[in-house]
Coordinates of C-alpha atoms in Angstrom, one line a residue:
Chain A
X29 CA 128.0 -45.3 52.8
X30 CA 124.3 -44.6 53.1
X31 CA 122.8 -43.7 56.4
X32 CA 119.7 -43.2 58.4
X33 CA 119.5 -41.0 61.5
X34 CA 117.3 -42.0 64.4
X35 CA 116.7 -38.8 66.3
X36 CA 114.7 -37.9 69.3
X37 CA 112.0 -35.2 68.7
X38 CA 113.8 -32.7 70.9
X39 CA 116.9 -32.9 68.9
X40 CA 115.2 -32.7 65.5
X41 CA 115.8 -28.9 65.2
X42 CA 119.5 -29.4 65.9
X43 CA 119.7 -32.1 63.2
X44 CA 117.8 -30.0 60.7
X45 CA 119.9 -26.9 61.3
X46 CA 123.1 -29.0 61.0
X47 CA 121.9 -30.6 57.8
X48 CA 121.1 -27.2 56.3
X49 CA 124.6 -25.9 57.2
X50 CA 126.2 -29.0 55.6
X51 CA 123.8 -29.0 52.7
X52 CA 122.8 -32.5 53.5
X53 CA 119.4 -34.2 53.4
X54 CA 119.6 -37.0 55.8
X55 CA 117.0 -39.7 56.1
X56 CA 115.4 -39.2 59.5
X57 CA 113.5 -41.4 61.8
X58 CA 112.0 -39.4 64.6
X59 CA 111.2 -41.0 67.9
X60 CA 109.7 -39.5 71.0
X61 CA 112.2 -37.8 73.4
X62 CA 113.9 -39.1 75.5
X63 CA 115.5 -42.5 75.1
X64 CA 117.5 -42.3 78.3
X65 CA 116.1 -43.0 81.8
X66 CA 113.2 -45.0 80.5
X67 CA 111.6 -48.2 81.9
X68 CA 112.1 -51.3 79.8
X69 CA 108.5 -51.0 78.5
X70 CA 109.0 -47.4 77.6
X71 CA 112.3 -48.2 75.8
X72 CA 110.6 -51.0 74.0
X73 CA 108.1 -48.6 72.6
X74 CA 110.8 -46.3 71.3
X75 CA 112.6 -49.2 69.8
X76 CA 109.5 -50.4 67.9
X77 CA 109.0 -46.9 66.5
X78 CA 112.6 -46.6 65.5
X79 CA 112.7 -50.1 63.9
X80 CA 109.5 -49.4 61.9
X81 CA 111.0 -46.2 60.7
X82 CA 114.3 -47.7 59.7
X83 CA 112.6 -50.5 57.8
X84 CA 110.5 -48.0 55.9
X85 CA 113.6 -46.0 55.0
X86 CA 115.4 -49.2 53.9
X87 CA 112.4 -50.1 51.7
X88 CA 112.5 -46.7 50.1
X89 CA 116.2 -47.1 49.5
X90 CA 115.7 -50.4 47.8
X91 CA 117.5 -52.3 50.5
X92 CA 114.5 -54.3 51.6
X93 CA 111.6 -55.5 49.5
Chain B
X6 CA 127.9 -9.1 49.5
X7 CA 127.3 -6.2 51.7
X8 CA 127.2 -6.7 55.4
X9 CA 125.3 -3.5 56.0
X10 CA 121.7 -3.6 56.8
X11 CA 119.5 -0.5 56.4
X12 CA 116.9 -0.7 59.2
X13 CA 114.2 1.8 59.8
X14 CA 115.4 4.5 62.2
X15 CA 114.6 3.6 65.8
X16 CA 114.9 6.4 68.2
X17 CA 113.5 4.5 71.1
X18 CA 115.6 1.9 72.9
X19 CA 112.6 -0.3 73.3
X20 CA 111.9 -0.3 69.6
X21 CA 115.5 -1.3 68.9
X22 CA 115.2 -4.1 71.4
X23 CA 112.0 -5.3 69.6
X24 CA 113.8 -5.1 66.2
X25 CA 116.6 -7.3 67.5
X26 CA 114.1 -9.7 69.0
X27 CA 112.3 -10.0 65.7
X28 CA 115.5 -11.0 64.0
X29 CA 116.4 -13.5 66.7
X30 CA 119.4 -11.4 67.8
X31 CA 120.7 -11.1 71.3
X32 CA 120.7 -12.6 74.7
X33 CA 117.6 -10.9 75.9
X34 CA 119.3 -7.9 77.4
X35 CA 119.5 -4.5 75.8
X36 CA 122.2 -4.1 73.2
X37 CA 124.0 -1.1 71.6
X38 CA 123.0 -0.7 67.9
X39 CA 126.1 -1.6 65.8
X40 CA 126.0 1.4 63.5
X41 CA 128.6 1.7 60.8
X42 CA 130.2 4.5 62.7
X43 CA 130.5 2.6 65.9
X44 CA 131.8 -0.5 64.2
X45 CA 134.4 1.6 62.4
X46 CA 135.5 3.1 65.7
X47 CA 135.7 -0.4 67.2
X48 CA 138.0 -1.5 64.4
X49 CA 140.3 1.5 64.6
X50 CA 143.7 0.0 65.4
X51 CA 142.3 -3.5 65.6
X52 CA 144.9 -6.3 65.1
X53 CA 144.6 -8.6 62.2
X54 CA 143.6 -12.0 63.3
X55 CA 142.8 -15.1 61.2
X56 CA 139.5 -16.6 62.2
X57 CA 138.1 -19.9 61.2
X58 CA 134.5 -21.0 60.6
X59 CA 132.3 -21.1 63.7
X60 CA 130.0 -24.1 64.3
X61 CA 127.2 -25.0 64.1
X62 CA 126.5 -22.7 61.1
X63 CA 130.0 -23.0 59.7
X64 CA 130.2 -19.3 58.9
X65 CA 133.6 -17.6 59.3
X66 CA 133.2 -14.3 61.1
X67 CA 134.8 -11.2 59.6
X68 CA 136.5 -8.6 61.8
X69 CA 133.5 -6.3 61.1
X70 CA 131.0 -8.9 62.3
X71 CA 133.0 -9.5 65.4
X72 CA 133.3 -5.8 66.0
X73 CA 129.5 -5.4 65.4
X74 CA 128.9 -8.0 68.2
X75 CA 131.4 -6.2 70.4
X76 CA 129.5 -3.0 69.9
X77 CA 126.3 -4.7 70.7
X78 CA 127.7 -6.2 73.9
X79 CA 128.9 -2.8 75.1
X80 CA 132.6 -3.3 74.4
X81 CA 135.1 -0.5 74.0
X82 CA 137.6 -0.6 71.2
X83 CA 140.4 -1.5 73.7
X84 CA 138.4 -4.7 74.6
X85 CA 138.5 -6.0 71.0
X86 CA 141.9 -7.7 71.1
X87 CA 140.9 -9.7 74.2
X88 CA 137.7 -10.7 72.5
X89 CA 139.7 -11.8 69.4
X90 CA 142.1 -13.8 71.5
X91 CA 139.2 -15.5 73.2
X92 CA 137.5 -16.2 69.9
X93 CA 140.7 -17.7 68.5
X94 CA 141.1 -19.8 71.7
X95 CA 137.6 -21.4 71.5
X96 CA 138.3 -22.3 67.9
X97 CA 141.2 -24.5 68.9
X98 CA 140.1 -28.1 68.1
X99 CA 140.8 -29.2 71.6
X100 CA 138.2 -26.8 72.9
X101 CA 135.5 -28.7 71.0
X102 CA 133.4 -25.7 70.2
X103 CA 130.7 -27.6 68.3
X104 CA 130.2 -30.0 71.2
X105 CA 130.2 -27.3 73.8
X106 CA 127.6 -25.3 72.0
X107 CA 125.2 -28.1 71.1
X108 CA 125.3 -30.0 74.3
X109 CA 122.5 -30.4 76.9
X110 CA 125.2 -29.5 79.5
X111 CA 125.0 -26.0 80.9
X112 CA 128.6 -25.1 80.0
X113 CA 129.5 -21.6 78.9
X114 CA 132.8 -20.2 77.5
X115 CA 134.7 -19.1 80.6
X116 CA 137.3 -16.4 79.8
X117 CA 140.2 -15.9 82.3
X118 CA 142.4 -12.9 81.5
X119 CA 146.0 -12.7 82.8
X120 CA 148.8 -10.2 82.5
X121 CA 149.0 -6.4 82.2
X122 CA 146.1 -6.2 79.8
X123 CA 143.8 -7.1 82.7
X124 CA 144.6 -3.8 84.5
X125 CA 144.8 -1.8 81.3
X126 CA 141.2 -2.7 80.6
X127 CA 140.0 -2.6 84.2
X128 CA 139.1 -6.3 84.2
X129 CA 138.2 -7.3 87.7
X130 CA 140.3 -10.0 89.3
X131 CA 139.3 -8.9 92.8
X132 CA 136.1 -8.8 94.8
X133 CA 133.0 -10.1 93.0
X134 CA 135.2 -10.8 89.9
X135 CA 132.8 -13.4 88.7
X136 CA 129.8 -11.3 89.5
X137 CA 128.2 -8.1 88.1
X138 CA 129.4 -4.6 88.3
X139 CA 132.6 -4.3 86.1
X140 CA 132.1 -3.3 82.5
X141 CA 135.1 -5.1 81.1
X142 CA 134.2 -8.4 82.7
X143 CA 130.5 -8.1 81.6
X144 CA 131.0 -7.0 78.0
X145 CA 134.0 -9.2 77.0
X146 CA 132.3 -12.4 78.0
X147 CA 129.0 -11.2 76.6
X148 CA 130.6 -10.3 73.3
X149 CA 132.1 -13.8 72.9
X150 CA 128.7 -15.3 73.6
X151 CA 127.0 -13.0 71.1
X152 CA 129.5 -13.9 68.3
X153 CA 128.9 -17.6 68.9
X154 CA 125.1 -16.9 68.9
X155 CA 125.0 -14.6 65.9
X156 CA 127.7 -15.8 63.6
X157 CA 128.0 -19.4 64.9
X158 CA 124.2 -19.8 65.1
X159 CA 124.1 -21.2 68.6
X160 CA 120.5 -20.2 69.3
X161 CA 119.0 -21.6 72.5
X162 CA 116.4 -24.2 71.8
X163 CA 117.7 -24.8 68.3
X164 CA 121.4 -25.4 68.2
X165 CA 122.1 -24.7 71.8
X166 CA 120.4 -27.7 73.4
X167 CA 121.3 -27.0 77.0
X168 CA 118.7 -28.5 79.4
X169 CA 118.7 -25.6 81.8
X170 CA 121.5 -23.4 80.7
X171 CA 123.2 -21.2 83.3
X172 CA 123.6 -17.5 84.1
X173 CA 127.2 -17.9 82.9
X174 CA 125.9 -18.1 79.3
X175 CA 125.3 -14.3 79.5
X176 CA 128.9 -13.6 80.3
X177 CA 131.7 -15.5 82.1
X178 CA 134.9 -13.5 82.3
X179 CA 137.2 -12.4 85.0
X180 CA 140.9 -11.6 85.6
X181 CA 143.5 -13.8 87.1
X182 CA 144.7 -12.0 90.3
X183 CA 148.2 -10.7 90.9
X184 CA 147.4 -11.1 94.6
X185 CA 148.8 -14.6 94.3
X186 CA 151.7 -16.2 96.2
X187 CA 152.6 -18.2 93.1
X188 CA 153.4 -17.4 89.4
X189 CA 150.2 -17.0 87.5
X190 CA 148.5 -19.8 85.7
X191 CA 149.5 -18.1 82.4
X192 CA 153.1 -18.0 83.4
X193 CA 153.0 -21.6 84.5
X194 CA 151.6 -22.4 81.1
X195 CA 154.7 -20.9 79.5
X196 CA 153.7 -17.3 78.8
X197 CA 155.7 -14.3 79.9
X198 CA 154.6 -12.3 82.9
X199 CA 154.4 -9.2 80.7
X200 CA 152.1 -10.8 78.1
X201 CA 148.4 -10.5 78.0
X202 CA 146.9 -14.0 77.9
X203 CA 143.4 -15.3 77.6
X204 CA 142.5 -18.8 78.8
X205 CA 139.1 -20.3 77.9
X206 CA 137.3 -23.4 79.0
X207 CA 133.8 -24.6 78.4
X208 CA 132.8 -24.5 82.0
X209 CA 130.0 -24.8 84.5
X210 CA 129.4 -21.8 86.7
X211 CA 131.6 -21.7 89.8
X212 CA 130.9 -24.0 92.7
X213 CA 131.6 -22.2 95.9
X214 CA 134.1 -23.5 98.4
X215 CA 133.2 -21.8 101.7
X216 CA 135.8 -22.5 104.4
X217 CA 135.9 -20.0 107.3
X218 CA 136.9 -22.4 110.0
X219 CA 140.1 -24.0 108.7
X220 CA 143.4 -22.6 109.8
X221 CA 145.8 -24.7 107.8
X222 CA 146.3 -25.3 104.1
X223 CA 145.6 -29.0 104.6
X224 CA 142.2 -28.3 106.2
X225 CA 141.3 -26.0 103.3
X226 CA 142.2 -28.7 100.9
X227 CA 139.9 -31.1 102.7
X228 CA 137.0 -28.8 102.0
X229 CA 138.1 -28.3 98.4
X230 CA 138.4 -32.0 97.9
X231 CA 134.9 -32.5 99.3
X232 CA 133.5 -29.9 97.0
X233 CA 135.1 -31.5 94.0
X234 CA 133.8 -35.0 94.9
X235 CA 130.5 -34.6 93.2
X236 CA 128.8 -37.5 91.4
X237 CA 126.9 -35.2 89.1
X238 CA 129.7 -33.4 87.3
X239 CA 130.9 -34.2 83.8
X240 CA 134.4 -34.5 85.1
X241 CA 133.5 -37.8 86.7
X242 CA 132.8 -39.7 83.5
X243 CA 133.7 -37.5 80.6
X244 CA 136.9 -36.5 82.4
X245 CA 138.7 -33.4 80.9
X246 CA 139.8 -30.2 82.6
X247 CA 138.6 -28.4 85.7
X248 CA 139.7 -25.2 87.4
X249 CA 140.3 -24.4 91.1
X250 CA 140.0 -20.7 91.4
X251 CA 141.4 -20.0 94.9
X252 CA 140.5 -16.9 96.7
X253 CA 143.6 -14.9 97.8
X254 CA 143.1 -15.6 101.5
X255 CA 142.9 -19.4 101.0
X256 CA 145.8 -19.1 98.6
X257 CA 147.9 -17.2 101.2
X258 CA 147.2 -19.8 103.9
X259 CA 148.1 -22.6 101.5
X260 CA 151.3 -20.8 100.6
X261 CA 152.2 -20.1 104.2
X262 CA 152.0 -23.9 104.9
X263 CA 154.3 -24.7 102.0
X264 CA 151.8 -25.7 99.3
X265 CA 152.4 -25.0 95.7
X266 CA 150.1 -25.5 92.7
X267 CA 151.8 -28.7 91.9
X268 CA 151.5 -30.2 95.4
X269 CA 147.9 -28.9 95.7
X270 CA 147.1 -30.7 92.4
X271 CA 148.7 -33.9 93.5
X272 CA 147.0 -33.8 96.9
X273 CA 143.5 -33.2 95.4
X274 CA 144.0 -36.0 92.9
X275 CA 144.5 -38.3 95.8
X276 CA 141.8 -37.0 98.1
X277 CA 139.0 -35.7 95.8
X278 CA 137.3 -39.1 95.4
X279 CA 133.7 -39.9 95.0
X280 CA 132.7 -43.0 97.0
X281 CA 131.1 -45.7 94.9
X282 CA 128.0 -45.6 97.1
X283 CA 127.4 -42.0 96.1
X284 CA 126.9 -43.0 92.5
X285 CA 123.7 -44.8 91.5
X286 CA 123.9 -48.4 90.2
X287 CA 122.5 -47.2 86.9
X288 CA 125.1 -44.5 86.5
X289 CA 127.8 -47.0 87.5
X290 CA 126.7 -49.3 84.7
X291 CA 126.8 -46.4 82.3
X292 CA 130.2 -45.3 83.4
X293 CA 131.5 -48.8 82.7
X294 CA 130.2 -48.5 79.1
X295 CA 132.2 -45.2 78.9
X296 CA 135.3 -46.9 80.3
X297 CA 135.2 -45.3 83.7
X298 CA 135.5 -47.4 86.8
X299 CA 136.3 -46.7 90.4
X300 CA 139.7 -47.5 91.8
X301 CA 141.1 -48.2 95.3
X302 CA 140.9 -51.3 97.6
X303 CA 137.7 -53.4 97.5
X304 CA 136.3 -51.9 100.7
X305 CA 137.0 -48.3 99.6
X306 CA 136.3 -48.0 95.9
X307 CA 135.9 -44.5 94.6
X308 CA 135.9 -42.5 91.4
X309 CA 138.5 -39.9 90.6
X310 CA 137.6 -36.5 89.4
X311 CA 138.9 -36.5 85.8
X312 CA 141.5 -39.0 84.7
X313 CA 144.8 -37.2 85.3
X314 CA 146.0 -34.8 88.0
X315 CA 147.3 -32.5 85.2
X316 CA 143.6 -31.8 84.2
X317 CA 143.2 -29.7 87.4
X318 CA 144.3 -26.1 86.7
X319 CA 144.8 -23.7 89.5
X320 CA 144.6 -19.9 89.6
X321 CA 143.9 -17.1 92.1
X322 CA 141.1 -14.6 91.8
X323 CA 138.7 -12.8 94.1
X324 CA 138.8 -10.3 97.0
X325 CA 138.7 -10.5 100.8
X326 CA 137.0 -13.5 102.3
X327 CA 137.3 -17.2 102.9
X328 CA 135.8 -18.4 99.6
X329 CA 137.2 -20.2 96.6
X330 CA 135.6 -21.8 93.6
X331 CA 135.8 -25.1 91.9
X332 CA 134.9 -24.8 88.2
X333 CA 134.1 -28.1 86.5
X334 CA 134.0 -28.3 82.8
X335 CA 132.0 -29.9 80.0
X336 CA 134.6 -32.6 80.1
X337 CA 135.0 -32.9 76.3
X338 CA 136.9 -29.7 76.2
X339 CA 140.3 -28.2 77.1
X340 CA 141.7 -25.1 78.8
X341 CA 143.1 -23.2 75.9
X342 CA 145.3 -20.2 76.3
X343 CA 146.1 -17.5 73.7
X344 CA 148.2 -14.4 73.7
X345 CA 146.3 -11.2 73.3
X346 CA 147.3 -9.8 69.9
Chain C
X26 CA 119.8 3.4 60.5
X27 CA 122.6 1.6 58.8
X28 CA 124.1 -1.2 60.9
X29 CA 126.7 -3.9 60.4
X30 CA 125.0 -7.3 60.3
X31 CA 126.1 -9.1 63.4
X32 CA 125.4 -12.5 61.8
X33 CA 127.5 -11.8 58.7
X34 CA 130.6 -13.7 57.7
X35 CA 132.0 -15.9 55.0
X36 CA 129.6 -18.7 54.1
X37 CA 131.1 -22.1 53.9
X38 CA 131.1 -22.2 50.1
X39 CA 134.2 -24.2 50.0
X40 CA 132.5 -26.9 51.9
X41 CA 131.3 -29.6 49.6
X42 CA 127.7 -30.7 50.1
X43 CA 127.6 -33.8 52.2
X44 CA 126.6 -36.8 50.3
X45 CA 123.0 -37.4 51.2
X46 CA 121.2 -40.6 51.8
X47 CA 119.2 -40.1 48.7
X48 CA 122.3 -39.5 46.6
X49 CA 124.3 -42.2 44.8
X50 CA 126.0 -44.2 47.5
X51 CA 129.6 -43.6 48.4
X52 CA 132.6 -45.0 46.6
X53 CA 132.4 -48.5 47.9
X54 CA 129.3 -48.9 45.7
X55 CA 130.0 -50.8 42.5
X56 CA 128.5 -50.0 39.1
X57 CA 126.1 -52.9 39.4
X58 CA 124.7 -51.5 42.6
X59 CA 126.4 -53.9 44.8
X60 CA 128.9 -52.9 47.4
X61 CA 132.5 -53.8 48.2
X62 CA 131.6 -53.6 51.9
X63 CA 131.3 -57.0 53.3
X64 CA 128.8 -56.2 56.1
X65 CA 125.3 -54.8 55.9
X66 CA 124.3 -52.4 58.7
X67 CA 126.3 -50.7 61.4
X68 CA 124.7 -48.9 64.3
X69 CA 126.6 -45.9 65.5
X70 CA 125.6 -44.7 68.9
X71 CA 126.1 -41.3 70.3
X72 CA 126.9 -43.0 73.6
X73 CA 123.8 -41.7 75.4
X74 CA 121.9 -44.2 77.5
X75 CA 119.2 -45.9 75.5
X76 CA 120.8 -45.3 72.1
X77 CA 122.9 -48.4 72.3
X78 CA 119.9 -50.6 73.2
X79 CA 117.8 -49.2 70.4
X80 CA 120.5 -49.7 67.8
X81 CA 121.3 -53.1 69.0
X82 CA 117.6 -54.1 68.8
X83 CA 117.3 -52.7 65.3
X84 CA 120.3 -54.6 64.1
X85 CA 119.0 -57.9 65.5
X86 CA 115.5 -57.5 64.2
X87 CA 116.8 -56.6 60.7
X88 CA 118.7 -59.8 60.7
X89 CA 115.9 -61.9 62.2
X90 CA 113.0 -60.4 60.2
X91 CA 114.7 -59.6 56.9
X92 CA 117.9 -61.6 56.8
X93 CA 119.8 -58.3 56.6
X94 CA 123.3 -58.8 58.0
X95 CA 125.9 -59.3 59.3
X96 CA 125.4 -56.2 61.4
X97 CA 127.6 -54.3 63.9
X98 CA 127.4 -51.7 66.6
X99 CA 129.9 -49.0 67.4
X100 CA 129.8 -45.9 69.6
X101 CA 131.5 -42.6 70.0
X102 CA 133.9 -42.7 72.9
X103 CA 131.8 -40.1 74.7
X104 CA 128.6 -38.2 74.0
X105 CA 130.7 -35.0 74.5
X106 CA 133.0 -35.4 71.6
X107 CA 132.6 -36.1 67.9
X108 CA 133.2 -39.4 66.3
X109 CA 136.8 -40.2 65.4
X110 CA 137.3 -39.8 61.7
X111 CA 139.3 -43.0 61.6
X112 CA 136.3 -44.8 63.1
X113 CA 134.0 -43.3 60.5
X114 CA 136.4 -44.3 57.7
X115 CA 136.6 -47.8 59.1
X116 CA 132.9 -48.2 59.2
X117 CA 132.5 -46.8 55.7
X118 CA 134.9 -49.5 54.5
X119 CA 133.2 -52.3 56.4
X120 CA 129.5 -51.5 56.0
X121 CA 127.1 -50.6 53.3
X122 CA 124.6 -48.8 55.6
X123 CA 124.7 -47.0 58.9
X124 CA 121.9 -46.2 61.4
X125 CA 123.0 -43.4 63.6
X126 CA 121.4 -42.5 66.9
X127 CA 121.1 -38.8 67.8
X128 CA 119.3 -37.7 70.9
X129 CA 119.2 -38.0 74.6

């Protein structure tokens, strides 16, 4: 199963360190921190960023043209 | 591969601190250099213990690296078996070591030491037992944190993502008092009274329960229940274990009035309730997503603290005075006990 | 001064490298590049507020904009604990791709 990780910027160091420990190279989409406690407009901005990043990764994986 | 590092001689304590800081070692306080000689002395007579890999790095500590951290923390050789028991306990799957190290929650590995080993090592279970001033309490808890930091790799800001942390992350160790009217927590959990036992839990710092005015056990429990009924604790929605550390004077009053750990637990389960109106609508919605809803009649809906009365553990510690402590946990953890080897 | 390295230990050499996203897909992938999994994308939320909403929106927009589906959304039971291995196995059997939310 192929995967893409959507990670908030503050948690990027944790994800990178974990990936190193597990010898993994995850596909990462980084969005501004946080995603909790946001207004609907703020959350929509995070969603747009995440969606654009996921689409780009899916294209690079050959899942989308 | 050798585990020995040949560092430039540092005669000055400040230079040694700087050398540690450069390597990302330590908790910010001065440490004892773990020279080969000191580590060998620490290991003289050490028990053989099988240790597993420590998250987040996944590296399995050796007895020598554990001993090196014990030296750095200021431990004596006699402290090492307690440290090893605590280390084995936090590696129990139920403790959820990875989650407790990487979380934004301020939890720290609380170490409660029961049985004769407590007095043999001079572990304070009396006045100020959770505070400063006793070497054993200070260094055992600190050594555990240093092992998790150095071998496990739980560096603050990188793999330890705690929003604010807490002073308990430096050290969080005390003894369970014999000045208790009931059998100890360790004995109630199935250990012998003559056994040394370490119990660990990923815990918040203690929340004080100040009650100087109550004269009955029921009154004291009213104050305890009110202290536990906090909408901001993980035990509300993650559930999991929590600990009531009764001061001996509160414990004596409760015992005088016929209370036992079992009846105290049952009483607090019924009475430590968080009224719905104390929880924000946004949090209520989030709690529903996590499967947590208030119970009780429509006009008196309230949240329980954790999801089972058995999740409340009760022990006695402290000195003179009308104070006790409620110790909430990370929630996604367990109180794990291990015999001291 | 010779000291014992406090960070030393046995490296996790017996831990197989995790299959990376860039690697060949997992076992459900057939030789022709297609997958035995019947569904396309699963969102896996870490159960933190906001994560569910973002993953839900990503799944819907992938279906609406690109016809990629059917899609699903799952979550860990709590942010405090790891995902149940059985859940992960189930998702791996059902879906070809996963989008995982990590953060706060």
